[in-house]
PDB file of C-alpha atoms and ligand atoms in Angstrom:
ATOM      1  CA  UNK A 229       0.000   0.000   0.000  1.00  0.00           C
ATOM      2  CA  UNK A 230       1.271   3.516  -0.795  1.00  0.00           C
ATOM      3  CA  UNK A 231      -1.455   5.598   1.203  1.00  0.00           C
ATOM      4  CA  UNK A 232      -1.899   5.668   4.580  1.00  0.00           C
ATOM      5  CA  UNK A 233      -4.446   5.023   6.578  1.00  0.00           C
ATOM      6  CA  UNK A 234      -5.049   8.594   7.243  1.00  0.00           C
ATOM      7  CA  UNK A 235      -5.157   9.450   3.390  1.00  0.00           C
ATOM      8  CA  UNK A 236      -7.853   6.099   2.533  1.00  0.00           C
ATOM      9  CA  UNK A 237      -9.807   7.176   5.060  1.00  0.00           C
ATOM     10  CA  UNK A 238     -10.190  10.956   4.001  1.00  0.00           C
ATOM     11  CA  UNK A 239     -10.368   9.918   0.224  1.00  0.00           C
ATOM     12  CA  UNK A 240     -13.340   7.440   1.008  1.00  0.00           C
ATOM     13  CA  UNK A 241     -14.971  10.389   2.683  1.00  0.00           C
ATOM     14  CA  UNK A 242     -14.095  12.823   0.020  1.00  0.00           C
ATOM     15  CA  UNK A 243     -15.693  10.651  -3.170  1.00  0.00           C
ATOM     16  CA  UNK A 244     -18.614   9.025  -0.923  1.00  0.00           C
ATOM     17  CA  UNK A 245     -19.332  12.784  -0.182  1.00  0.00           C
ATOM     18  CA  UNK A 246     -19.385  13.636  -4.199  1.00  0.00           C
ATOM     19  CA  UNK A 247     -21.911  10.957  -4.287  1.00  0.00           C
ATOM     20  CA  UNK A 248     -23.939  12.095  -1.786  1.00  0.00           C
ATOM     21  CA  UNK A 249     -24.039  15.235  -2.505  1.00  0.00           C
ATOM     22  CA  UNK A 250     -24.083  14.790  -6.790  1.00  0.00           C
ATOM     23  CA  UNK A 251     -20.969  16.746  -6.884  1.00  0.00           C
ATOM     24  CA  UNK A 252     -18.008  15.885  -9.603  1.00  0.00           C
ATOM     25  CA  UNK A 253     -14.251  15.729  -8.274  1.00  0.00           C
ATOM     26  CA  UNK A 254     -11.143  15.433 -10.379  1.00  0.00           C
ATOM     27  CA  UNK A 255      -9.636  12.153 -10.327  1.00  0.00           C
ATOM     28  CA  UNK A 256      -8.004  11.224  -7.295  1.00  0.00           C
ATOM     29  CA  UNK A 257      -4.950   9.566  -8.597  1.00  0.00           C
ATOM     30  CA  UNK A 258      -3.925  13.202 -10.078  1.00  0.00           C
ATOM     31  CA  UNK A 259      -2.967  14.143  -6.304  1.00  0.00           C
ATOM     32  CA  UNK A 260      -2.084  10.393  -5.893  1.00  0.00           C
ATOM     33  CA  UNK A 261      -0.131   9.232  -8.801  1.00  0.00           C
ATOM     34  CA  UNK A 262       1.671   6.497  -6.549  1.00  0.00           C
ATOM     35  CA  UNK A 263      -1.757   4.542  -5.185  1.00  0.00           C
ATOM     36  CA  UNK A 264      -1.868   1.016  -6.002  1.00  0.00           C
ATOM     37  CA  UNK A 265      -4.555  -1.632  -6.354  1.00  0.00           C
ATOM     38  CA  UNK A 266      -4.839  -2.391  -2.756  1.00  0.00           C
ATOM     39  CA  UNK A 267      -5.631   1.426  -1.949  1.00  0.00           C
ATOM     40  CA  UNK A 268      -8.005   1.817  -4.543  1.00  0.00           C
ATOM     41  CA  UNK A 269     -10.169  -1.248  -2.890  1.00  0.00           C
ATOM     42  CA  UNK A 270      -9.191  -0.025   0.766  1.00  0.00           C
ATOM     43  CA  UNK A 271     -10.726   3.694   0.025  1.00  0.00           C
ATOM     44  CA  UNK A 272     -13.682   1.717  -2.059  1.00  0.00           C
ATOM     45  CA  UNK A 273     -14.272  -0.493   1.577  1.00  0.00           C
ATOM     46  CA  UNK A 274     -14.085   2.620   3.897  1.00  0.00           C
ATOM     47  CA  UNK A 275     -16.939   3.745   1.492  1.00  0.00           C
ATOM     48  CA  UNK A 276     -18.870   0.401   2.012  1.00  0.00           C
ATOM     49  CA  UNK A 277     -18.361   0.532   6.209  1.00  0.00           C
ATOM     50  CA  UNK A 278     -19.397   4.242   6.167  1.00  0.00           C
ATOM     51  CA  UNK A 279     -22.579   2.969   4.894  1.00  0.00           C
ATOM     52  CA  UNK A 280     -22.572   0.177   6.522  1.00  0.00           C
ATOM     53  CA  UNK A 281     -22.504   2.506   9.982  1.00  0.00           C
ATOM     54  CA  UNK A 282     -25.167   4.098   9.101  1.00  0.00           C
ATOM     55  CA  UNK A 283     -27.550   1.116   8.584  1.00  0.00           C
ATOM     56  CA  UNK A 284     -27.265   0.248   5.054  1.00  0.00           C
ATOM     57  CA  UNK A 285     -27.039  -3.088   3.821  1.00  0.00           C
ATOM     58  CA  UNK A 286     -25.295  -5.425   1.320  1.00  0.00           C
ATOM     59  CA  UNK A 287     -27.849  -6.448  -1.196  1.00  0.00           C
ATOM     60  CA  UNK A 288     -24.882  -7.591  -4.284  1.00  0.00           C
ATOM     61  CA  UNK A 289     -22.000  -7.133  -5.894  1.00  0.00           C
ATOM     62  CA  UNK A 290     -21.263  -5.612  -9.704  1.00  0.00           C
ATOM     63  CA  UNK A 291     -18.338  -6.341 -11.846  1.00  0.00           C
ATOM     64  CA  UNK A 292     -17.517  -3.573 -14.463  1.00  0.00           C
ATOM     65  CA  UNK A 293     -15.874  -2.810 -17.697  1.00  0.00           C
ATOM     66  CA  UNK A 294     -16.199  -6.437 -18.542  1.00  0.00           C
ATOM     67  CA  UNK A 295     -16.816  -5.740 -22.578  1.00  0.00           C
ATOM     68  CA  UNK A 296     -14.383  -4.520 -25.105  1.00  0.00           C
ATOM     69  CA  UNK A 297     -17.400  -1.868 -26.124  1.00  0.00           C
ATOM     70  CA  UNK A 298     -16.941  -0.295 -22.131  1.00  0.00           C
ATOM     71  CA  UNK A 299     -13.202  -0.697 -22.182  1.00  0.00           C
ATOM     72  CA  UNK A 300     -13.086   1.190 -25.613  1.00  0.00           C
ATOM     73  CA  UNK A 301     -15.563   3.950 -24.240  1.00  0.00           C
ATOM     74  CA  UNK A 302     -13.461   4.464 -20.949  1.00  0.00           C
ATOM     75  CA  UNK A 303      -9.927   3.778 -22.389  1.00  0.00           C
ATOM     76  CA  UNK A 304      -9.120   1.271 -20.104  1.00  0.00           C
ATOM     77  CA  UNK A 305      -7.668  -2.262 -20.286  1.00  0.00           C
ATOM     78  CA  UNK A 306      -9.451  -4.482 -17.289  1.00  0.00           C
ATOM     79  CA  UNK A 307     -12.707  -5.332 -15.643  1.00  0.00           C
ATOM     80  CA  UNK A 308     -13.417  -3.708 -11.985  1.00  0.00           C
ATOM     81  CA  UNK A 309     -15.129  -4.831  -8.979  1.00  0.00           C
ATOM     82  CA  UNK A 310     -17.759  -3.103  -6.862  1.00  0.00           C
ATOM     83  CA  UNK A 311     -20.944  -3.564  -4.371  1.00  0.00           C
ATOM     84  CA  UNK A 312     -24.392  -2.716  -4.341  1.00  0.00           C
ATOM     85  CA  UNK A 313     -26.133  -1.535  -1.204  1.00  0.00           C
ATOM     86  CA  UNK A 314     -30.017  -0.787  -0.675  1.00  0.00           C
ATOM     87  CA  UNK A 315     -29.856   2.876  -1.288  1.00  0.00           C
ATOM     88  CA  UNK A 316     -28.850   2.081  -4.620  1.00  0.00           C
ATOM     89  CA  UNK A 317     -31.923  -0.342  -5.612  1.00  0.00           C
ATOM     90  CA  UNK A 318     -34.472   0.465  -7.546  1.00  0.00           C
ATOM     91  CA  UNK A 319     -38.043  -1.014  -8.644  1.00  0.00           C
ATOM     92  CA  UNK A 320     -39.246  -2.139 -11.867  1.00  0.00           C
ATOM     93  CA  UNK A 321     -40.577   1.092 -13.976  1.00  0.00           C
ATOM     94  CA  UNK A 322     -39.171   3.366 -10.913  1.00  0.00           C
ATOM     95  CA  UNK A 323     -39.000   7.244 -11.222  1.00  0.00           C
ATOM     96  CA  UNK A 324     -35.025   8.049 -10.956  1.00  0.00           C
ATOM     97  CA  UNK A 325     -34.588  11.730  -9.535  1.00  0.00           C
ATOM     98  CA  UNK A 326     -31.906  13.217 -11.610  1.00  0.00           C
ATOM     99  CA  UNK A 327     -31.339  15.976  -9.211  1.00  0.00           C
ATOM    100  CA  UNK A 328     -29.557  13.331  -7.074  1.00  0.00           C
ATOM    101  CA  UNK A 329     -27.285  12.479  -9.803  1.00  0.00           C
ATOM    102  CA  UNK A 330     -24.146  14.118 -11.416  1.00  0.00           C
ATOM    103  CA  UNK A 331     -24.525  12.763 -15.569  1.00  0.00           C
ATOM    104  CA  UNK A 332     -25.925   9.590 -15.156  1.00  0.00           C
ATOM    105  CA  UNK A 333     -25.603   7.149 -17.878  1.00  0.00           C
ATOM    106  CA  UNK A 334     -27.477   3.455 -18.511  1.00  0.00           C
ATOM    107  CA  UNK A 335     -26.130  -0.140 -19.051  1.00  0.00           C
ATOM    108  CA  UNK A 336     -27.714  -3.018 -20.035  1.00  0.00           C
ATOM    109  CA  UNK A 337     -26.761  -6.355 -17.553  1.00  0.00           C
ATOM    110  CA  UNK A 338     -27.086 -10.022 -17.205  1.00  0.00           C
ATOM    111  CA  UNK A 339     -27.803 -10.124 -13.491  1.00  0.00           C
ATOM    112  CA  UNK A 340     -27.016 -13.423 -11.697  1.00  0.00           C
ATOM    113  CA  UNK A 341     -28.492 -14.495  -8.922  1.00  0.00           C
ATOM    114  CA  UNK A 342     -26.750 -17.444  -6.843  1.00  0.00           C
ATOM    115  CA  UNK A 343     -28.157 -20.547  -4.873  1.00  0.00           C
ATOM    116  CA  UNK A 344     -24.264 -21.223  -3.491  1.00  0.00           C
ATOM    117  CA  UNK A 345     -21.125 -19.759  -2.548  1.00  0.00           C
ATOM    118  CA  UNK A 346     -18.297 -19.035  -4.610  1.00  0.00           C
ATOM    119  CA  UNK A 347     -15.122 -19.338  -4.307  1.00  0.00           C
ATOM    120  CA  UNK A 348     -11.762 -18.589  -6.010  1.00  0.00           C
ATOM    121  CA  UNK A 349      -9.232 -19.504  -7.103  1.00  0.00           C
ATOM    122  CA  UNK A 350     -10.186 -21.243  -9.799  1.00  0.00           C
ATOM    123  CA  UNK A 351     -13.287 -20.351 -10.266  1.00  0.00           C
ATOM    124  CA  UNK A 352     -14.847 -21.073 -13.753  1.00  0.00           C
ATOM    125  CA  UNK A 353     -18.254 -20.202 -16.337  1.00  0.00           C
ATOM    126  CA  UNK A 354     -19.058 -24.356 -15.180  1.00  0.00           C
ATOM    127  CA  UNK A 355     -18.787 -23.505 -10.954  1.00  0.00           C
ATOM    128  CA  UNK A 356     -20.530 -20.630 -11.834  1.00  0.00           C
ATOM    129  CA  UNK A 357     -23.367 -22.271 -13.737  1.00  0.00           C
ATOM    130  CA  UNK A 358     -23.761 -24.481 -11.391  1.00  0.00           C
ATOM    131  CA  UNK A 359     -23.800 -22.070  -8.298  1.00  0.00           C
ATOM    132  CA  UNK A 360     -26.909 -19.904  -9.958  1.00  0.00           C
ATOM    133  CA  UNK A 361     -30.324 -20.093  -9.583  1.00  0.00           C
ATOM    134  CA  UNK A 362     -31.212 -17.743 -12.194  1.00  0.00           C
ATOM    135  CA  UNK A 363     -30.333 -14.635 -14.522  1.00  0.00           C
ATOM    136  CA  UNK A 364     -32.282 -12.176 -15.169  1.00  0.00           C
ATOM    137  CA  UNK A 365     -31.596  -8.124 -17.261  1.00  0.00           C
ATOM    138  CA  UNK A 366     -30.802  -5.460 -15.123  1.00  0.00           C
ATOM    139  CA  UNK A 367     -30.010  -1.583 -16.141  1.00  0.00           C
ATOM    140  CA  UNK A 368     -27.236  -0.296 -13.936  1.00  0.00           C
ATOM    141  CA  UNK A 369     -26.933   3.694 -13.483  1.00  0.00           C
ATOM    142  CA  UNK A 370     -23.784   4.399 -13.774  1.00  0.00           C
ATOM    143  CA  UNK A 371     -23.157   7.872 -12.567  1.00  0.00           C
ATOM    144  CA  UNK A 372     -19.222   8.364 -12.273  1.00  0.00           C
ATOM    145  CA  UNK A 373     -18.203  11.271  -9.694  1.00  0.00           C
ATOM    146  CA  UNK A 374     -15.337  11.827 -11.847  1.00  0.00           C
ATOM    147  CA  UNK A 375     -15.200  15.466 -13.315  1.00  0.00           C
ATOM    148  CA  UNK A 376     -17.228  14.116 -17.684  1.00  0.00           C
ATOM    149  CA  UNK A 377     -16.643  10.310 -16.455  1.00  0.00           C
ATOM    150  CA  UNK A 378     -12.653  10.857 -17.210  1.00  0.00           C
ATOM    151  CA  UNK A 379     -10.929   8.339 -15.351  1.00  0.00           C
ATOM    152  CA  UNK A 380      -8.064   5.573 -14.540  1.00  0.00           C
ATOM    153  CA  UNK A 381      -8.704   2.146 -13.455  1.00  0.00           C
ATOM    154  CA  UNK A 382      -7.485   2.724  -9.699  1.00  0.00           C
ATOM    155  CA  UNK A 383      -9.683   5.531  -9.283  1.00  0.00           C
ATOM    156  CA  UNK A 384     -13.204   3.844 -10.287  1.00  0.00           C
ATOM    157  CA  UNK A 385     -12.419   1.139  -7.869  1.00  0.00           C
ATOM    158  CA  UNK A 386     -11.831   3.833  -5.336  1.00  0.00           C
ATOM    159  CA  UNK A 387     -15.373   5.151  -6.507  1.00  0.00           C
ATOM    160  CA  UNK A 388     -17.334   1.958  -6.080  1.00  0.00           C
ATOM    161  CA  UNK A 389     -16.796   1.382 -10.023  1.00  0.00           C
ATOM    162  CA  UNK A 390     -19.216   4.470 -10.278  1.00  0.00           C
ATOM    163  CA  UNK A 391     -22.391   2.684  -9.207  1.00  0.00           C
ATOM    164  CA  UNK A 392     -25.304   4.481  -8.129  1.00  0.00           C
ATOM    165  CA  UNK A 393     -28.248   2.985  -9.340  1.00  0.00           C
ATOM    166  CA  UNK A 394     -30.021  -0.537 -10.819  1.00  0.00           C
ATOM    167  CA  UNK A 395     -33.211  -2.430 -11.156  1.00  0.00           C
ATOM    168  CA  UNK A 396     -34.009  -5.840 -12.345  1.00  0.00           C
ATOM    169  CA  UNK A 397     -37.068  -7.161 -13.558  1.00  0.00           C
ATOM    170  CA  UNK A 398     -38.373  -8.667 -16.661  1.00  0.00           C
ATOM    171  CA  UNK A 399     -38.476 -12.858 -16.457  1.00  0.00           C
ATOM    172  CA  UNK A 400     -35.671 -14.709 -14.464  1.00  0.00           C
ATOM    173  CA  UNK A 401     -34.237 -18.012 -15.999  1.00  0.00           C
ATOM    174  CA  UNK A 402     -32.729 -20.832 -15.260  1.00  0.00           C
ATOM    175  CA  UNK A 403     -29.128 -20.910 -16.674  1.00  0.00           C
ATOM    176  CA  UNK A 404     -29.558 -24.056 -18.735  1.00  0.00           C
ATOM    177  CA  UNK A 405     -32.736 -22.307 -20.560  1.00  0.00           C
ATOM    178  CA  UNK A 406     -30.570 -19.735 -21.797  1.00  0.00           C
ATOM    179  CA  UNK A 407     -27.171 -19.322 -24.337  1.00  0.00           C
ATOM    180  CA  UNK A 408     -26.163 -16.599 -22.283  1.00  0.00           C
ATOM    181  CA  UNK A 409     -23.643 -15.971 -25.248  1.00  0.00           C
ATOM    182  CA  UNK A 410     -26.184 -15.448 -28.078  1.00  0.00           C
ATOM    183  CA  UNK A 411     -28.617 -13.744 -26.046  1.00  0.00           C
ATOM    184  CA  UNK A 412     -29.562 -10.585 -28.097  1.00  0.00           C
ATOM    185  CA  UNK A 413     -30.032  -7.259 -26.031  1.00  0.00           C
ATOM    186  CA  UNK A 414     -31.503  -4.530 -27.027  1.00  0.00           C
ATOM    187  CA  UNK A 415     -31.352  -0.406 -24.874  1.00  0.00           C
ATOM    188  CA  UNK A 416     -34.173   1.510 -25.959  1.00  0.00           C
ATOM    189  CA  UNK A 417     -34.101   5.382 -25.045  1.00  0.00           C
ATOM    190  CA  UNK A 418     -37.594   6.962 -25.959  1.00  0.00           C
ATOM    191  CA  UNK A 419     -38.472   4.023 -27.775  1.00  0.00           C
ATOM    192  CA  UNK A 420     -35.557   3.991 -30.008  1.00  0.00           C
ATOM    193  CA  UNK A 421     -32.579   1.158 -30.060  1.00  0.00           C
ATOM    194  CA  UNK A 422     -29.689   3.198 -29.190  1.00  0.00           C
ATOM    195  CA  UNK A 423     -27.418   0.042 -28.178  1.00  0.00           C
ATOM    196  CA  UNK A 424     -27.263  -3.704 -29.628  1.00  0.00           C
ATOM    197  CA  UNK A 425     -25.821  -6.219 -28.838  1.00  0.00           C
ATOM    198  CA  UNK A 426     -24.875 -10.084 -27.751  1.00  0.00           C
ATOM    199  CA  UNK A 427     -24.288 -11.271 -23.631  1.00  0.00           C
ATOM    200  CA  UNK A 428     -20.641 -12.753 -25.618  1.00  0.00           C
ATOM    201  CA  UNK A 429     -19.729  -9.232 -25.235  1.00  0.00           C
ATOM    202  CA  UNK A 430     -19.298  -9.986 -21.875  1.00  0.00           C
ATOM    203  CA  UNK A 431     -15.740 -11.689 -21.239  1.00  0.00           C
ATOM    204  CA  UNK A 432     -17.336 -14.232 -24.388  1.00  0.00           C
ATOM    205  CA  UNK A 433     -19.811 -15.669 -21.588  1.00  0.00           C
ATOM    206  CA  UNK A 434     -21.011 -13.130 -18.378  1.00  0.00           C
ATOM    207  CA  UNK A 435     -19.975 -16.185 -16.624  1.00  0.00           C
ATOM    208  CA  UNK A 436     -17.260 -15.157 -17.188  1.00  0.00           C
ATOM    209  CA  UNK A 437     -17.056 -12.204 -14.877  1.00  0.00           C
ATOM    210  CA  UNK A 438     -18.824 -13.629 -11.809  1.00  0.00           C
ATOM    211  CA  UNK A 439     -15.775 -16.337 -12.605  1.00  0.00           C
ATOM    212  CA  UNK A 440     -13.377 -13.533 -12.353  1.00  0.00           C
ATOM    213  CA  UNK A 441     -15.196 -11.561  -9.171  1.00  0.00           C
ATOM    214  CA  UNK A 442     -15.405 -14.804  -7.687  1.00  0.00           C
ATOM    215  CA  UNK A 443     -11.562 -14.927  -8.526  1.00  0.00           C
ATOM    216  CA  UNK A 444     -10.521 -11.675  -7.127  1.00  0.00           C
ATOM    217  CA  UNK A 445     -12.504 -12.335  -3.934  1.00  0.00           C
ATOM    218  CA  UNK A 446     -10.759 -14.909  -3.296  1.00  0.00           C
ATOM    219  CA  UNK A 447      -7.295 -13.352  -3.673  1.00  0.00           C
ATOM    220  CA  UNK A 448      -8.539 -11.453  -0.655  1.00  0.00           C
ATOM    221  CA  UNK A 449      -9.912 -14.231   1.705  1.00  0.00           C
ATOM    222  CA  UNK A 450     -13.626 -13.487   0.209  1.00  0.00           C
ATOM    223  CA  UNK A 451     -16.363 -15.102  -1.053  1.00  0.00           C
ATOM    224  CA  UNK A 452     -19.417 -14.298  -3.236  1.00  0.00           C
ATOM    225  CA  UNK A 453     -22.145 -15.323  -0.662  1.00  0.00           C
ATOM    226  CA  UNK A 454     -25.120 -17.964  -1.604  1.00  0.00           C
ATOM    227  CA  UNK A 455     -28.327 -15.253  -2.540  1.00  0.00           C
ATOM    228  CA  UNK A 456     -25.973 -12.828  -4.076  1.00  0.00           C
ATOM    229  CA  UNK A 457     -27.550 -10.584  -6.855  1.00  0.00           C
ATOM    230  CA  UNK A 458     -24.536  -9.533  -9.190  1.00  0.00           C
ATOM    231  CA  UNK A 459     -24.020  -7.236 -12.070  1.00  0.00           C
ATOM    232  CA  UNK A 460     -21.931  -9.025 -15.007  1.00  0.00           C
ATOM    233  CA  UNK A 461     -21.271  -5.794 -16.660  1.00  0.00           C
ATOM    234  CA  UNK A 462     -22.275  -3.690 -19.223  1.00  0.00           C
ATOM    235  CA  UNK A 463     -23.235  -5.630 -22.644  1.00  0.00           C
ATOM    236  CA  UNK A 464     -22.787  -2.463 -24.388  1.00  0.00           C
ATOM    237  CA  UNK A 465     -21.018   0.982 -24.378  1.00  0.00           C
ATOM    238  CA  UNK A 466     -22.820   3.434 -21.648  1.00  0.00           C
ATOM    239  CA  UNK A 467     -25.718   5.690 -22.954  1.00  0.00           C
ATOM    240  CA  UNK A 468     -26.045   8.862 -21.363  1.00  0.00           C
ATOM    241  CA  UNK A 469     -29.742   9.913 -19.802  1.00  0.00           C
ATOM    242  CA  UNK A 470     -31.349  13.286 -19.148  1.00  0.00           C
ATOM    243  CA  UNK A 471     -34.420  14.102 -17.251  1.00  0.00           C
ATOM    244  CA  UNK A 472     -37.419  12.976 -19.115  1.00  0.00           C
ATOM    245  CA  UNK A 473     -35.915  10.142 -20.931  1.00  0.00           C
ATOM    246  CA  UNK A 474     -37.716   6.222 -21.099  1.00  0.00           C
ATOM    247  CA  UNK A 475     -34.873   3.508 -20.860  1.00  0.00           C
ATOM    248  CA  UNK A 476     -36.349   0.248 -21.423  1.00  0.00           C
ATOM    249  CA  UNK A 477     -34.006  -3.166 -21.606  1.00  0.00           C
ATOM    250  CA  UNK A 478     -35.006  -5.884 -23.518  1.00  0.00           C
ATOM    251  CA  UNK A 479     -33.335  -9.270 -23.086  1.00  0.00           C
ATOM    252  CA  UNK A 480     -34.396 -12.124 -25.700  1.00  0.00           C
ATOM    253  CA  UNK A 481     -36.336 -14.786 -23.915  1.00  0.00           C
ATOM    254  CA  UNK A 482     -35.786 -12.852 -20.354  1.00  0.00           C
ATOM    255  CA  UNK A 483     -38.559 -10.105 -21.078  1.00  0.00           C
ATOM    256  CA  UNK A 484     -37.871  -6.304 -20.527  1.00  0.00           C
ATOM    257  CA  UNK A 485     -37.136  -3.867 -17.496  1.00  0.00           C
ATOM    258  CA  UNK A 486     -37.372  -0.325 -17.523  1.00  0.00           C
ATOM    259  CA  UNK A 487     -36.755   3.233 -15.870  1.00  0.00           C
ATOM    260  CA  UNK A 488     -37.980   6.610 -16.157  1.00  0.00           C
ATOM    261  CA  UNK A 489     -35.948   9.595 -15.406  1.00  0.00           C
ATOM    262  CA  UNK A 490     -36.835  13.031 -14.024  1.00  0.00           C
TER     263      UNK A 490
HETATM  264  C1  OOG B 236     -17.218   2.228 -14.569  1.00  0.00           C
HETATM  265  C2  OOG B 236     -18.291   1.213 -14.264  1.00  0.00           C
HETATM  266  C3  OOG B 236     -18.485   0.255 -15.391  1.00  0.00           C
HETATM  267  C4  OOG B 236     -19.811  -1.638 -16.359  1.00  0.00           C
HETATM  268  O1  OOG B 236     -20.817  -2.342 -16.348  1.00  0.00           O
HETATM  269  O2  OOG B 236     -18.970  -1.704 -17.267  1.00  0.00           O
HETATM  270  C5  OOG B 236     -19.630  -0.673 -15.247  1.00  0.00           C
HETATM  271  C6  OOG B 236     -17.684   3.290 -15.524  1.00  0.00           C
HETATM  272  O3  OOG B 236     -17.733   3.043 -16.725  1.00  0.00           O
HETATM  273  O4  OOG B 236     -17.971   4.413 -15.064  1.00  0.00           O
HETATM  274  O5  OOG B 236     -20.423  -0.684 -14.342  1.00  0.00           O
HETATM  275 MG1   MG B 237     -22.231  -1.771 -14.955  1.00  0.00          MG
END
């Protein structure tokens, strides 16, 4: 670790703040250039027991920038790692209020949801098959509090990989009644398809990245817990949403979820 203690502590504070408040902060490695991977998850876990103090709870974890099309969009190289607590969870056809948002943006998801544990190393798509009870689309709001989303890898994971928002809904399969490779998604924005695309995007399989969460996890003594919900990442590049706009996901065979914003 390059930070200390001191520094993690006031960083979580400072971006968990930003969030709270909908306020955008330069990037914090720009006053950190020498933080490493374990201070970017420390500050993102100060976050987590900050919230965790004041009552919230655990309801999943998300991986991120698991497609080329959101590595491409962000200019970086490798998938992230966050969690989703309550405050974050929205329902079905929800209202979101803009107003507590910076410049939020949509993703379609495979969510998973899991009947066991898992645990790396060595996780892989089969363990993780056979750990879930069903998948079913999800739109994530992303809303990074990173001054126009302009960030390095070490700094989203210090911002909880930007999440803010996400609902599922639509119809929840079992994992052997779907190709989740050849799965066709479709992001409608006022009615319109404004991203396309295949869950393969996704690490080739979104199995993939619960493997790889599962994975990184267990580099840290962790576990994905049995009745986790988690995010596999966005299928598509982000789409950007504006008070007044329809988002509605539609996942083939899995049915449709949407959101409203205001
Ligand atoms: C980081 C979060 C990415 C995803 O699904 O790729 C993410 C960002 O792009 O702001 O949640
Ligand atoms: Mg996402």
């Amino acid at each position: 670790m390059a930070l200390t203690p001191e520094t993690i502590a006031r960083l979580a504070e400072h971006l968990e703040t930003c969030q709270l408040e909908a306020r955008d902060t330069p990037k914090i490695t720009d006053d950190h250039p020498d933080m490493d991977w374990d201070d970017a998850y420390a500050i993102q876990d100060v976050i987590l027991q900050r919230k965790l103090a004041r009552g919230a709870r655990v309801v999943g974890l998300k991986a991120g920038l698991t497609s080329h099309a959101k590595m491409k969009q962000m200019g970086v190289t490798d998938p992230v790692f966050g969690f989703l607590v309550d405050e974050y969870t929205l329902a079905e056809g929800a209202t979101v209020n803009t107003a507590e948002l910076i410049h939020p943006k949509v993703e379609p998801e495979i969510a998973f949801v899991l009947k066991h544990a898992l645990k790396g190393p060595g996780c892989h798509i089969g363990a993780v098959l056979a750990a879930t009870d069903f998948v079913l689309p999800g739109i994530e709001v992303i809303d990074s509090r990173y001054r126009d989303f302009k960030f390095d890898l070490k700094s989203v994971v210090a911002d909880n990989t930007s999440a803010a928002r996400f609902v599922v809904g639509g119809q929840a399969v079992r994992p052997e009644q779907v190709d989740l490779r050849t799965v066709g998604v479709v992001l409608e924005k006022n009615g319109q398809p404004v991203a396309l695309g295949a869950g393969a995007a996704v690490l080739g399989h979104p199995a993939a990245a619960i493997a790889m969460l599962a994975n990184h996890l267990g580099r840290r003594g962790q576990e994905i817990p049995a009745g986790s919900l988690i995010l596999s990442g966005g299928v598509t590049e982000a789409v950007a949403v504006n008070a007044g706009d329809n988002v509605t996901l539609r996942v083939q065979g899995m049915g449709s979820v949407s959101l409203r914003f205001a």
